[in-house]
XYZ file of C-alpha atoms in Angstrom:
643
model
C 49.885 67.729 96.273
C 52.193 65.571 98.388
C 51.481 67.922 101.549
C 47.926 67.153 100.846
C 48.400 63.622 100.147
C 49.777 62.839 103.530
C 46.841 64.198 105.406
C 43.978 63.300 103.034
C 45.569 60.396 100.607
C 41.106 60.508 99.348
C 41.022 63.889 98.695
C 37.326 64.910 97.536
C 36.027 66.851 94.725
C 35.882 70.089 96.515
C 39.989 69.972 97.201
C 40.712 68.613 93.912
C 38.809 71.423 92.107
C 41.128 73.820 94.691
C 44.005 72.022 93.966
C 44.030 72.476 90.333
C 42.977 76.157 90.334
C 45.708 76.778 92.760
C 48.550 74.755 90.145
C 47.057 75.323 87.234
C 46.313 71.677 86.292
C 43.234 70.012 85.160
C 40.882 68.444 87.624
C 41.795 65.139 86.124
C 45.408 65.170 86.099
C 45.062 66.117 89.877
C 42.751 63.058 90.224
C 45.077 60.700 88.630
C 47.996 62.105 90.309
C 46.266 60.834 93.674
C 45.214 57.518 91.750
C 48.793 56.710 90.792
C 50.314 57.951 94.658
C 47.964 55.589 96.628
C 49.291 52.497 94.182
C 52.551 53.226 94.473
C 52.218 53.554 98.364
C 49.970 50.501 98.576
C 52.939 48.624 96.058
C 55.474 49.310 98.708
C 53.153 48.287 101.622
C 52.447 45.375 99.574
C 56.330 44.280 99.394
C 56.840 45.370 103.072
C 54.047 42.929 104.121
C 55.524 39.757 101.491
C 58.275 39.978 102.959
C 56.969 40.086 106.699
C 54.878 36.986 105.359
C 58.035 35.112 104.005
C 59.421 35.496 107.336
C 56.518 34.334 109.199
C 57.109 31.045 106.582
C 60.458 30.844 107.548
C 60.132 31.237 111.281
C 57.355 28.255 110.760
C 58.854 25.862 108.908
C 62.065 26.628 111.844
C 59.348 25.511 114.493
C 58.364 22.728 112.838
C 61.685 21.842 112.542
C 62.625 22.037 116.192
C 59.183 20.438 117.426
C 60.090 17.574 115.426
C 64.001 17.189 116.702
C 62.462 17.772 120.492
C 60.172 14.697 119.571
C 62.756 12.559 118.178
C 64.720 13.712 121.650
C 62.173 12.754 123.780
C 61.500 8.566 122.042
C 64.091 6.100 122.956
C 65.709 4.809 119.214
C 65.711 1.587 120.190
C 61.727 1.104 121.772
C 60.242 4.589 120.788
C 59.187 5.101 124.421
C 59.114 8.629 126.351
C 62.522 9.298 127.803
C 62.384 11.682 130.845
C 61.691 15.433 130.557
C 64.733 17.979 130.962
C 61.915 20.370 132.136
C 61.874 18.883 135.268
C 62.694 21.732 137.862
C 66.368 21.712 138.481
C 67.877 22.235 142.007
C 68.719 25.351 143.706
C 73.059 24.453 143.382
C 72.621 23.635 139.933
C 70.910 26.809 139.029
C 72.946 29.249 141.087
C 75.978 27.274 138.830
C 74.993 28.290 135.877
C 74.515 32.001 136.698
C 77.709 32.231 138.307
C 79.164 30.155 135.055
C 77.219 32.717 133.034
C 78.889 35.820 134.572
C 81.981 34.234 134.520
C 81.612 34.103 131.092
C 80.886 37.266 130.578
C 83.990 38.538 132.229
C 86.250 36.228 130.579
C 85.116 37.049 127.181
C 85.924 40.487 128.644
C 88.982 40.169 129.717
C 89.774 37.924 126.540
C 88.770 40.901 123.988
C 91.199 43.360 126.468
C 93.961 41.090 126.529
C 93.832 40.816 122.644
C 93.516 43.933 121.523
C 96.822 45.256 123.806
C 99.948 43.954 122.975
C 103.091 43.784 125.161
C 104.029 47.038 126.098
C 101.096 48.918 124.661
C 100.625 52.477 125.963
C 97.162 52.056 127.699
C 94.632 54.032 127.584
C 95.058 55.614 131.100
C 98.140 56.940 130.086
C 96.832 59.584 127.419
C 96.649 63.087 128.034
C 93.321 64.458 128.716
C 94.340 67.748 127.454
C 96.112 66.395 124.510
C 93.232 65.079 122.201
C 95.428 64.235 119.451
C 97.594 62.296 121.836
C 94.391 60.293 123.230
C 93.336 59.487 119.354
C 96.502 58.191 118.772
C 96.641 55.900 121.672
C 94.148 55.001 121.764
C 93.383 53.680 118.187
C 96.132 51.816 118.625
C 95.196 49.740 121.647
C 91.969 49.324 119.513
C 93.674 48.152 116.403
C 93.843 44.442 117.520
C 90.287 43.705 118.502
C 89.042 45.545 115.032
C 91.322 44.026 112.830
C 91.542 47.047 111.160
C 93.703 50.540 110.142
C 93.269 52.707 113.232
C 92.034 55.807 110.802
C 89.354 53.467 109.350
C 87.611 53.304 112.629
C 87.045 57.061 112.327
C 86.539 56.502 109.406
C 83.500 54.584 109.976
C 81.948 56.506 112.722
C 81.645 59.589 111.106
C 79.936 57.926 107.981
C 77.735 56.648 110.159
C 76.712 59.632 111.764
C 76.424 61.320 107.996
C 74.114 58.365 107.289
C 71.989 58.726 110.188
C 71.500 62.518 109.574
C 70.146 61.846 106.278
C 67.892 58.479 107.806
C 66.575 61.157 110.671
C 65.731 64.506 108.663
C 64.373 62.214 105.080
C 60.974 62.096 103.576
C 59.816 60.430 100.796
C 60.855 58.348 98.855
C 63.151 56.929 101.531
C 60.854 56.602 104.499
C 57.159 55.953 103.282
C 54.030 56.403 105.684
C 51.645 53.394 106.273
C 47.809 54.802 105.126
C 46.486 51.760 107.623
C 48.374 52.353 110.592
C 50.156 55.595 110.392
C 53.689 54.183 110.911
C 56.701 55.261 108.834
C 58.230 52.322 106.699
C 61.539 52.066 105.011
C 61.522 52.280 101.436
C 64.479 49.717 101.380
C 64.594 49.148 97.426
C 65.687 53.647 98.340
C 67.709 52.877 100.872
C 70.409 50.618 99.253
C 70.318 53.025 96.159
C 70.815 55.966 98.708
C 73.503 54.640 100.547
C 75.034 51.859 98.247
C 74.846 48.910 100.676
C 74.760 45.197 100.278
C 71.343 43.443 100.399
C 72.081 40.902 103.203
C 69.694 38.401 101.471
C 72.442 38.202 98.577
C 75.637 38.020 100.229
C 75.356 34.317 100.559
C 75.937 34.550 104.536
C 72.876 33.620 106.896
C 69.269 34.921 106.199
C 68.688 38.169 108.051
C 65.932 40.440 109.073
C 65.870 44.367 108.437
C 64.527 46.143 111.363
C 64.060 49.941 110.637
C 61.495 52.394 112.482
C 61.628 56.483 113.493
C 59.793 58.292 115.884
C 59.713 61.611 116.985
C 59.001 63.594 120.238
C 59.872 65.957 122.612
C 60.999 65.222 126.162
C 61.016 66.793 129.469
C 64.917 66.790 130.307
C 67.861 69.551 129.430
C 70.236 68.582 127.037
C 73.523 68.176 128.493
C 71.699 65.635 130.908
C 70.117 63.789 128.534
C 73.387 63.445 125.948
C 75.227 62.216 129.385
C 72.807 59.746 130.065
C 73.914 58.248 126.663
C 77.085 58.152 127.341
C 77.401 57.004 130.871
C 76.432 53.625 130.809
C 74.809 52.520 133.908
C 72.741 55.899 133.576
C 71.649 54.549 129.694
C 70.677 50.636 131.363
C 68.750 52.696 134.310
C 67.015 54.820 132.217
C 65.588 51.880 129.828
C 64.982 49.128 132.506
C 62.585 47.064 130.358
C 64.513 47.399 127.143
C 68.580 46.747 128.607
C 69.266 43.880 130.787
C 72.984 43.974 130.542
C 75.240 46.903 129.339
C 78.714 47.837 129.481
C 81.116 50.243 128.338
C 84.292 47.791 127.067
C 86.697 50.495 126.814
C 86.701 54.010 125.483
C 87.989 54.442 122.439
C 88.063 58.314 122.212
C 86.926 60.083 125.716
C 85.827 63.766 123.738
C 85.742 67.278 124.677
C 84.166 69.111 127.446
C 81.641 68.309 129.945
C 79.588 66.962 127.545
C 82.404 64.828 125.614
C 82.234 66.282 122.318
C 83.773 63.413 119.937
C 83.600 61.029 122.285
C 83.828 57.238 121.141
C 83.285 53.917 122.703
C 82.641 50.809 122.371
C 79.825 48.718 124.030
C 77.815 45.730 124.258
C 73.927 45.756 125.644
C 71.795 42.653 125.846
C 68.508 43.345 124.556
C 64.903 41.951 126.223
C 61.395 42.052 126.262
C 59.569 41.911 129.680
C 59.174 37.468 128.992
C 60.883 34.592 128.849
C 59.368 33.707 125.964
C 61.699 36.451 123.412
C 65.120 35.563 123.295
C 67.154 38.530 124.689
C 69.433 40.327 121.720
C 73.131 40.556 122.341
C 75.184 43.270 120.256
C 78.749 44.944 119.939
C 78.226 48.429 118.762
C 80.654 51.925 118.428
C 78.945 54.715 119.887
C 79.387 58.148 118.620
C 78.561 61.459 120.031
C 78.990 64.568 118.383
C 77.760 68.267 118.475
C 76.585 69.446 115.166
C 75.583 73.172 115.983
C 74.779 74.799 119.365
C 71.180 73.560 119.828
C 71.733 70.362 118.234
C 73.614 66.929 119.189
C 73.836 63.706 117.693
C 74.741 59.870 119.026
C 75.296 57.370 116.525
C 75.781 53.457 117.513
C 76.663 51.525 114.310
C 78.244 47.681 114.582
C 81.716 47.373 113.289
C 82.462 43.947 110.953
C 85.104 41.505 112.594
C 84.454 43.320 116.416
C 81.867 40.301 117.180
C 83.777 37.448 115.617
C 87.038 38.739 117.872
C 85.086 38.473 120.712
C 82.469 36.120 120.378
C 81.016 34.580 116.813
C 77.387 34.029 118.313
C 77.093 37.630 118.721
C 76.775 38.388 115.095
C 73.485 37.484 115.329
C 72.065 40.586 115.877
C 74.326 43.989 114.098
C 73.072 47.681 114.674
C 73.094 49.536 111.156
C 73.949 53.405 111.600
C 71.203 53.957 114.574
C 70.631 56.293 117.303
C 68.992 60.167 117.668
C 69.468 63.434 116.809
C 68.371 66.424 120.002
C 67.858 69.408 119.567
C 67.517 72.169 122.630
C 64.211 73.309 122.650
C 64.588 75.628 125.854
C 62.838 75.246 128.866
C 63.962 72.159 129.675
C 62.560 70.244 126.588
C 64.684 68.603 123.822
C 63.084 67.584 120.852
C 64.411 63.879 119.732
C 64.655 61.713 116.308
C 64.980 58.867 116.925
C 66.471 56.061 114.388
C 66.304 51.990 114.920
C 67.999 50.395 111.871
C 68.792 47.004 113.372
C 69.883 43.393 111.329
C 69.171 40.766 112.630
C 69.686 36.516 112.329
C 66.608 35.212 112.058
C 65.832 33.199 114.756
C 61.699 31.483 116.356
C 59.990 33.139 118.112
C 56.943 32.265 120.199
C 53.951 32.769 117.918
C 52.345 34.412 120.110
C 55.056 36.922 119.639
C 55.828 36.864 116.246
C 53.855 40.019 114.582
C 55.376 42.007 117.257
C 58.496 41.211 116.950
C 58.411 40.835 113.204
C 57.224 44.287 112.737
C 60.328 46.387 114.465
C 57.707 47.165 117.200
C 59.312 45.004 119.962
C 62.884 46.614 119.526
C 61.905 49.663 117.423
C 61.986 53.395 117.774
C 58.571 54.522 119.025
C 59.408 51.872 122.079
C 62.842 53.521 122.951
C 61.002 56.604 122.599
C 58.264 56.270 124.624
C 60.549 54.388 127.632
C 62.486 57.750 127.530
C 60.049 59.993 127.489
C 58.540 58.139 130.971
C 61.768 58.202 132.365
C 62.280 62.152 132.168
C 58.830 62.897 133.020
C 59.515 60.852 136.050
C 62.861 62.224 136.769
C 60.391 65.842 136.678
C 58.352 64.738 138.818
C 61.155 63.169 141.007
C 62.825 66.722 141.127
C 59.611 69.086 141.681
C 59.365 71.155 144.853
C 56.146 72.777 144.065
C 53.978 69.657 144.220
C 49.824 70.227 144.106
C 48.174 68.452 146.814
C 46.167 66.184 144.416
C 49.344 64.905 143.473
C 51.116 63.536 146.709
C 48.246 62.923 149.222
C 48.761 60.351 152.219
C 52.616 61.913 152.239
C 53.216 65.453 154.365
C 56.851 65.971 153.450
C 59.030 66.085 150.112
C 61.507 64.197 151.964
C 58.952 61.565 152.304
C 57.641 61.896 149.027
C 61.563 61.575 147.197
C 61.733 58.746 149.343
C 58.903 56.473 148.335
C 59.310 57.150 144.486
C 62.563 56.082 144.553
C 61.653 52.970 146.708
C 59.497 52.586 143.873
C 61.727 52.805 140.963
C 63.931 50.013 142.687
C 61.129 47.644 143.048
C 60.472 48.239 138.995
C 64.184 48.124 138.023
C 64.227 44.796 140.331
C 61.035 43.293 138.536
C 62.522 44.343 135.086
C 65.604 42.035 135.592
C 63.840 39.306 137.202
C 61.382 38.222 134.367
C 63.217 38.599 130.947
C 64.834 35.990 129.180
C 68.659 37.645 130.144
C 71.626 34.905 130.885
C 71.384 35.597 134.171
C 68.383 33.266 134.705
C 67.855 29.574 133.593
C 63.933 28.948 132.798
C 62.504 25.413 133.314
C 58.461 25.219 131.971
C 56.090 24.011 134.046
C 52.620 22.929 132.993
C 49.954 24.015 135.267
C 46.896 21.783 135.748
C 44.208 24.144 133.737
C 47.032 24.265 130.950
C 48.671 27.293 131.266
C 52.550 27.378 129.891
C 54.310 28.896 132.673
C 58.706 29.077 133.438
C 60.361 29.222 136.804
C 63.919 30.287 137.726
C 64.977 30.276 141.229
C 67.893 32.484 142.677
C 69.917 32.797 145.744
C 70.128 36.145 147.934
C 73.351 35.549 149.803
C 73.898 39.186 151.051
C 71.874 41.943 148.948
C 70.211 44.316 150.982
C 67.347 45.421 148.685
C 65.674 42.032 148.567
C 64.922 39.011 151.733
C 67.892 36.784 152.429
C 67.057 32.972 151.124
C 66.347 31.022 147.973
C 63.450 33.718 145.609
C 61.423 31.664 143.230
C 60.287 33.611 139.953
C 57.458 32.306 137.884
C 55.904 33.999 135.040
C 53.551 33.213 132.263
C 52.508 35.295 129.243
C 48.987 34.595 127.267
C 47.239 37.241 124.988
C 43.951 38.293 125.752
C 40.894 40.088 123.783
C 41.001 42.883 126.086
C 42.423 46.511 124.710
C 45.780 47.640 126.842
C 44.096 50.076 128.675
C 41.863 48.439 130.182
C 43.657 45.983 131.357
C 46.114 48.494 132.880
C 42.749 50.481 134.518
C 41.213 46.841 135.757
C 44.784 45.856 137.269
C 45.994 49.385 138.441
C 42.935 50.196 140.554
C 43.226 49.531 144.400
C 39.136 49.169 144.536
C 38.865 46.159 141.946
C 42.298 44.447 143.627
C 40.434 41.665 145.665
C 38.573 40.707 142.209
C 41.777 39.273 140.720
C 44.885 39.199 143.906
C 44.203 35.952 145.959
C 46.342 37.089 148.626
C 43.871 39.450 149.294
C 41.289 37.041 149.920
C 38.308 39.436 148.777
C 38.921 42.035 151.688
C 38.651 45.218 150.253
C 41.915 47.362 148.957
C 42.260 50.917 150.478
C 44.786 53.252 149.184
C 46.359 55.567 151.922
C 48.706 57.345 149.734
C 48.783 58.028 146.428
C 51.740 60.039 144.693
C 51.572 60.901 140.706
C 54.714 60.746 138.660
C 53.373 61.532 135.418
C 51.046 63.588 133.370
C 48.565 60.187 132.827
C 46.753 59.870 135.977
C 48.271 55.574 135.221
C 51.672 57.070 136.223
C 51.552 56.597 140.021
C 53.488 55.019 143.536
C 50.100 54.234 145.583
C 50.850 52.731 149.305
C 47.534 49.896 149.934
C 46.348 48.008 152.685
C 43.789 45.240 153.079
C 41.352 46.297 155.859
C 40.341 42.778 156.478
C 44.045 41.879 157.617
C 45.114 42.822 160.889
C 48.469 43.655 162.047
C 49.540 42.666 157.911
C 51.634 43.920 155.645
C 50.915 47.045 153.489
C 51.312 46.909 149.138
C 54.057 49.248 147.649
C 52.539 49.522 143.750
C 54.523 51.494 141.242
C 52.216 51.502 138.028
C 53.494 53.162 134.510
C 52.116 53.460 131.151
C 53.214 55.333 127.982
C 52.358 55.085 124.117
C 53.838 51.448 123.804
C 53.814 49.337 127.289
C 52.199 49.540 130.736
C 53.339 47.767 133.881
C 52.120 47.533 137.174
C 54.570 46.424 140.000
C 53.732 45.815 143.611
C 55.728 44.139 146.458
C 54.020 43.935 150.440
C 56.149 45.758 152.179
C 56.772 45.914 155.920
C 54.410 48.658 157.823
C 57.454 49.960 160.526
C 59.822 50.268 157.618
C 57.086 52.008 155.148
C 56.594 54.408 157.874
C 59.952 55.650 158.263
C 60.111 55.579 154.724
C 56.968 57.951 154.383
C 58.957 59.971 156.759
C 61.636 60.810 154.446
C 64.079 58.071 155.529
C 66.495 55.969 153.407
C 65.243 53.267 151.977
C 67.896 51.761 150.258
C 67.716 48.995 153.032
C 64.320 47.780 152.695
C 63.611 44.313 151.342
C 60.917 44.112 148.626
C 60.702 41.199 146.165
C 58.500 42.277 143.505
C 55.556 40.851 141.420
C 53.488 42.575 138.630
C 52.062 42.732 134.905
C 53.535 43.806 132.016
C 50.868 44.403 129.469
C 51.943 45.061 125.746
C 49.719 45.390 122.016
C 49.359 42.560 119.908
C 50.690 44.046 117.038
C 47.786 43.764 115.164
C 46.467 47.353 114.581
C 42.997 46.047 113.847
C 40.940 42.752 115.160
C 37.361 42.321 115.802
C 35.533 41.796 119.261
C 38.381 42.970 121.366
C 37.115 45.067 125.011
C 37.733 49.030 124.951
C 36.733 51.482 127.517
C 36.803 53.732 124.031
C 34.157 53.503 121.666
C 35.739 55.160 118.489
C 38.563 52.613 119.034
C 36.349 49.640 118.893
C 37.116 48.745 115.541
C 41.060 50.326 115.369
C 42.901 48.636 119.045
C 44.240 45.094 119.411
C 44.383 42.904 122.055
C 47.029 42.529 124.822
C 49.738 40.841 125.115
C 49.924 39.697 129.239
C 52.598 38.661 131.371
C 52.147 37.927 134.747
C 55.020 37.507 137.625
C 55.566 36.503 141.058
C 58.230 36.112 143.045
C 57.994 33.948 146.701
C 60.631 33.216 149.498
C 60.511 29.893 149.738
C 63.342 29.749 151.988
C 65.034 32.017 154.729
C 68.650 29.942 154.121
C 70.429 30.527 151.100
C 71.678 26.863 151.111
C 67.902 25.194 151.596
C 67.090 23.204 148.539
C 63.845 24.670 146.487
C 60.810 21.911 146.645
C 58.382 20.607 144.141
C 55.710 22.007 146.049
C 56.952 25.605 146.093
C 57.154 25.336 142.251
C 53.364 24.130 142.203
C 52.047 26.505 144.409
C 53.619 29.397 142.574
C 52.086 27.753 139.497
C 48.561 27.645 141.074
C 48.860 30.933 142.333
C 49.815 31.850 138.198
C 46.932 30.077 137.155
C 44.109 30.920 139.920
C 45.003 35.247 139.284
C 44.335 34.276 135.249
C 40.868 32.875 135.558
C 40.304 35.630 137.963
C 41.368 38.086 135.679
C 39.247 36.510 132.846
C 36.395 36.182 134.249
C 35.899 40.382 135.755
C 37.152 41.217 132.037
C 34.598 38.735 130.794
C 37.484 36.249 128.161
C 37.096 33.248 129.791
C 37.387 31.458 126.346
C 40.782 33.533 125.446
C-alpha cells in the first residue's frame, strides 16, 4: 500500500478492489488506510508550512523593525529634518579600501586561528610522515586541539558520527523524509528526526532563533569517480565547479591528509562563503570539517558537519550559519556515470531577507540540495563536452578545429566564473543603491583593475538590479538566449539585427551553448562572446563584446587566457511558488503548475582606462539608465509591462 501510495496517494476503486484481493483485506480497510495516510501527510505538510509562516512573521516584524531605525537615522533629533543619504555613491579610493580592508581581514582571522591553535614548539603539520598514518593522526590532532577546544580523539569522534548520520539521512524513507503530494519535494519529518538521532531542538536551547534547512536530491552525473571525489577535496576545484553557489573557499589546514590517490580518511577543515547570483541575499559564511571516506568499492562518501566552539575561536559572527551532518554519498555506476545523494541539512540565524526573496530562501531552495545538484550535474556535462574528440557537426559549427573549439569554451567559462563573482553580495564588493528615474532599485560597486590580465585595465563599474516577473523561466531564458530577438531588448545593439557565426553546444539542452555574434549594422565593431546555461534550478546567460583580431586567433585554437572581457548577463531563477495564476509559458500543460521568475540583470562598463581616475556621477547614471531602458524593453516583447 505505501508503494502505491507514493505514486497514486487517490487510488480508485478499480486498485483498491486489487489491492485488497492481493492482501487479503476488505475494500474498506484499504480505503481508510489511504484516508488516514493522506491526513497524516497533509498534518506534517501542515506543520512544515506553520512554521515557514512563523518565519515569514518573524522576518516581517525584523523589517519593520529596521525600516523604522533607518527612519529615525535619516530625521535630525533635534528638527526632524532629512539628514543626508549614506547611499550616495562613494569614491573609487574609498571603495578599493574597503576590499583591500576586507581581504585583509580575511587573512588575519587566518593567520589568527593558525597562530592559536599551534603552540610554541608544536610539531607542524609538514613534519608528519606521509607513510606513517598513525603518525599524521597524532600530529596532527594535536596542532588542532587549540582551535577546537576539544580532546583530539573527540574530533574523530565526531566525524565519523557524522558520516553514520548522513548514511542513514541519504538511504531513509518514511517516516523520516516525507514527500510533498503538491510539489513533489521530499520534506523532513523533523518531529523523526530528533527522535532518530537524539538532538537538541534549537528553538529550546534558549540561544538565538534558528532556521532548519534540510532537502535531498538524487541523480546521476556524467564524471568518473575518483575525479569527482577529488574535486571535493581540492578546494579551488570544489569553488570552480559551483561558481554561482561559492564565492570564497578555503582549505584552513588539513587535519588528516588520507590514503591513496583518492585520500581515503582524509579530513579538513574549511570555510566557504555562500551566495546567490544578487546583492539583494546576504552571502552565508560557515566553518565546517569535511570528511571523506570509502565505504565499499563502488561507493564513497563526503561528510561536512560544523564543529561547536570552531566559529567562536575564530570569529563569533560566523555562527550564524552551522552545517548539520551534510554532504553525498557516490556510487560508481560504470561508464563514466556516478550516481549521487545528495544531503543539505543546514541551521541557520535567522536573518531579512528581501521579500522578494523570501519563499525562496525560506524553503531550502536557494541553498538546498536539488540546487547543488543540478550546478554539478552542468558542470560535468560541460567538462564532457569540454573533453570530446568526436564532436557532430551540428554541435560546433562556425569553428574548424578542436583546438579552436577547447579554446572558446574555456574563454567562455572564464567570462561566467568572472560574472559569478562580480554580482553577488560576497565581502569583496561594497553595494551603494541607486534609484533610477522609472523606479527601479538598482546597487553599484566599482573596482579597480591594477594588473589582471583577464579583464581591461581601469576603474569597472558593476550595476545590477533584480525584479520578478510573470514570465515562466524558460522563456525568459529562450527570449534572452536567442541571437535573432537580441536587438528587441540590448540597446547597444541599436535594433541592427544579431547574426550568430558560431555556435558550439556544451550540453544535452540545446540552452547549453558558447555562440560568437555580430551586429551587421556595425562596421569595423566588436563581436559578442555569449556563454548561456540552464539546468533544473537556474539559467544564466553571459555575454561580453569581445575584440574581433583576438576572437580570431582564439577561434584558431590560441590561448586565451590573455584576452580582456568584462562581462554582463541575466541570471534568471523560480519564484518559489510552485503554482500562481496568469504567469507566460511556452508549455501549455504547465500553465497552471510554473511560477514566475526571479530576474537579475548586470552590467559592467569601463569608465576609466587609469586605475587612479575617480568614478563620476554620470557613469553611475548612465549605467542605471542603461539598467532601466533593457527592463522596459524586456517587458514590453514578453508583454508585463505592469510587473
Amino acid at each position: 500500500m505505501e508503494a502505491l501510495f507514493k505514486e497514486s496517494p487517490h487510488p480508485d476503486e478499480k486498485q483498491r478492489q486489487h489491492l485488497s484481493k492481493q492482501l487479503g483485506l476488505a475494500p474498506r480497510q484499504v480505503k481508510f488506510w489511504f484516508q488516514n495516510r493522506r491526513t497524516q501527510i497533509k498534518a506534517i505538510q501542515e506543520r512544515h508550512e506553520n512554521s515557514l509562516l512563523k518565519a515569514e512573521m518573524e522576518k516581517l516584524r525584523d523589517d519593520n523593525k529596521v525600516m523604522r531605525e533607518t527612519i529615525n537615522k535619516a530625521c535630525c533629533p533635534n528638527c526632524g529634518t532629512a539628514t543626508t543619504s549614506r547611499d550616495a555613491a562613494l569614491t573609487t579610493e574609498e571603495q578599493q579600501l574597503r576590499i583591500e580592508n576586507a581581504k585583509l581581514k580575511a587573512e588575519v582571522e587566518k593567520l589568527r586561528a593558525a597562530v592559536g591553535k599551534s603552540p610554541p614548539g608544536a610539531t607542524s603539520t609538514s613534519s608528519c610522515s606521509a607513510g606513517n598514518h598513525d603518525q599524521e593522526n597524532r600530529c596532527s590532532l594535536d596542532f588542532y586541539t587549540g582551535i577546537f577546544g576539544l580532546e583530539k580523539s573527540r574530533i574523530m569522534e565526531l566525524v565519523n558520527q557524522g558520516m553514520e548520520e548522513l548514511k542513514k539521512m541519504a538511504t531513509a524513507s518514511a517516516p523520516l523524509w516525507v514527500r510533498s503530494v503538491e510539489t513533489g519535494r521530499e520534506i523532513l519529518n523533523y518531529d523523526e528526526y530528533i527522535k532518530e538521532f537524539s538532538v537538541e531542538n534549537p528553538s529550546n536551547n534558549g540561544k538565538p532563533k534558528r532556521s532548519i534547512e534540510a532537502s535531498r536530491d538524487t541523480g546521476v552525473v556524467f564524471v568518473d569517480l575518483p575525479k569527482l571525489v577529488q574535486s571535493f577535496m581540492d578546494v579551488n576545484q570544489w569553488k570552480a565547479m559551483f561558481p554561482c553557489l561559492i564565492s570564497k573557499a578555503a582549505t584552513v589546514d588539513v587535519i588528516c591528509s588520507g590514503d591513496g590517490p583518492n585520500r581515503d580518511g582524509a579530513v579538513q577543515l574549511m570555510f566557504a562563503e555562500l551566495q546567490m547570483l544578487t546583492p539583494l541575499v546576504p552571502t552565508r559564511e560557515v566553518y565546517f570539517v569535511r570528511y571523506c571516506k570509502q565505504l565499499s568499492a563502488e561507493q564513497w562518501a563526503i561528510v561536512d558537519v560544523s564543529i561547536d566552539k570552531v566559529e567562536e575561536n575564530i570569529d563569533a559572527s560566523l555562527v550564524k550559519c552551522r552545517k548539520r551532518p551534510s554532504g553525498c554519498i557516490i556510487e560508481d555506476k560504470s561508464n563514466g556515470h556516478c550516481k549521487v545523494i545528495w544531503v543539505e541539512h543546514l541551521e541557520c540565524q535567522k536573518t531579512a531577507v528581501h521579500t522578494m526573496y523570501r519563499t525562496i530562501v525560506s524553503s531550502g531552495l536557494a541553498f538546498g540540495a536539488r540546487h547543488w545538484m543540478a550546478t554539478l550535474q552542468l558542470q560535468c556535462e560541460r567538462l564532457v563536452f569540454f573533453m570530446a574528440t568526436n564532436v557532430p557537426t551540428k554541435d560546433s559549427t562556425g569553428v574548424a578545429t578542436l583546438a579552436g573549439r577547447k579554446s572558446i569554451l574555456k574563454l567562455a567559462q572564464r567570462m561566467t566564473w568572472s560574472f559569478c563573482r562580480a554580482i553577488g553580495a560576497s565581502s569583496y564588493h561594497t553595494w551603494n543603491k541607486v534609484s533610477s528615474k522609472t523606479g527601479e532599485d538598482i546597487r553599484v560597486s566599482s573596482r579597480k583593475n591594477l594588473n589582471e590580465p583577464g579583464e581591461p585595465l581601469g576603474v569597472i563599474l558593476c550595476a545590477v538590479s533584480s525584479v520578478w516577473l510573470p514570465a515562466s523561466p524558460n522563456v525568459l531564458f529562450d527570449f534572452l538566449r536567442d541571437e535573432v530577438r537580441r536587438n528587441e531588448w540590448d540597446i547597444m545593439s541599436n535594433g541592427g539585427p544579431v547574426q550568430s557565426i558560431a555556435n558550439l553546444a556544451k550540453g544535452q539542452d540545446r540552452g547549453n551553448a558558447v555562440t560568437i555574434q555580430t551586429v551587421k549594422s556595425k562596421e569595423n565593431g566588436m563581436w559578442i562572446l555569449q556563454d548561456s546555461c540552464t539546468n533544473s534550478y537556474e539559467s544564466m546567460v553571459v555575454y561580453a563584446p569581445v575584440d574581433i583580431t583576438g576572437m580570431q586567433s582564439v577561434i584558431t585554437g590560441c590561448d586565451s587566457s590573455n584576452i580582456a572581457v568584462l562581462p554582463s548577463g541575466f541570471s534568471i531563477l523560480p519564484d518559489g511558488l510552485e503554482s500562481r495564476p496568469l504567469v507566460i509559458t511556452s508549455r501549455q500543460e504547465e500553465k497552471s503548475t510554473e511560477g514566475g521568475s526571479l530576474l537579475t540583470i548586470a552590467f559592467q562598463i569601463l569608465t576609466n582606462n587609469s586605475p587612479t581616475a575617480r568614478l563620476s556621477m554620470e557613469s553611475v547614471e548612465s549605467v542605471s539608465t542603461l539598467i532601466s531602458c533593457t527592463l522596459r524593453n524586456i517587458k514590453t516583447s514578453l508583454q508585463c509591462e505592469d510587473a
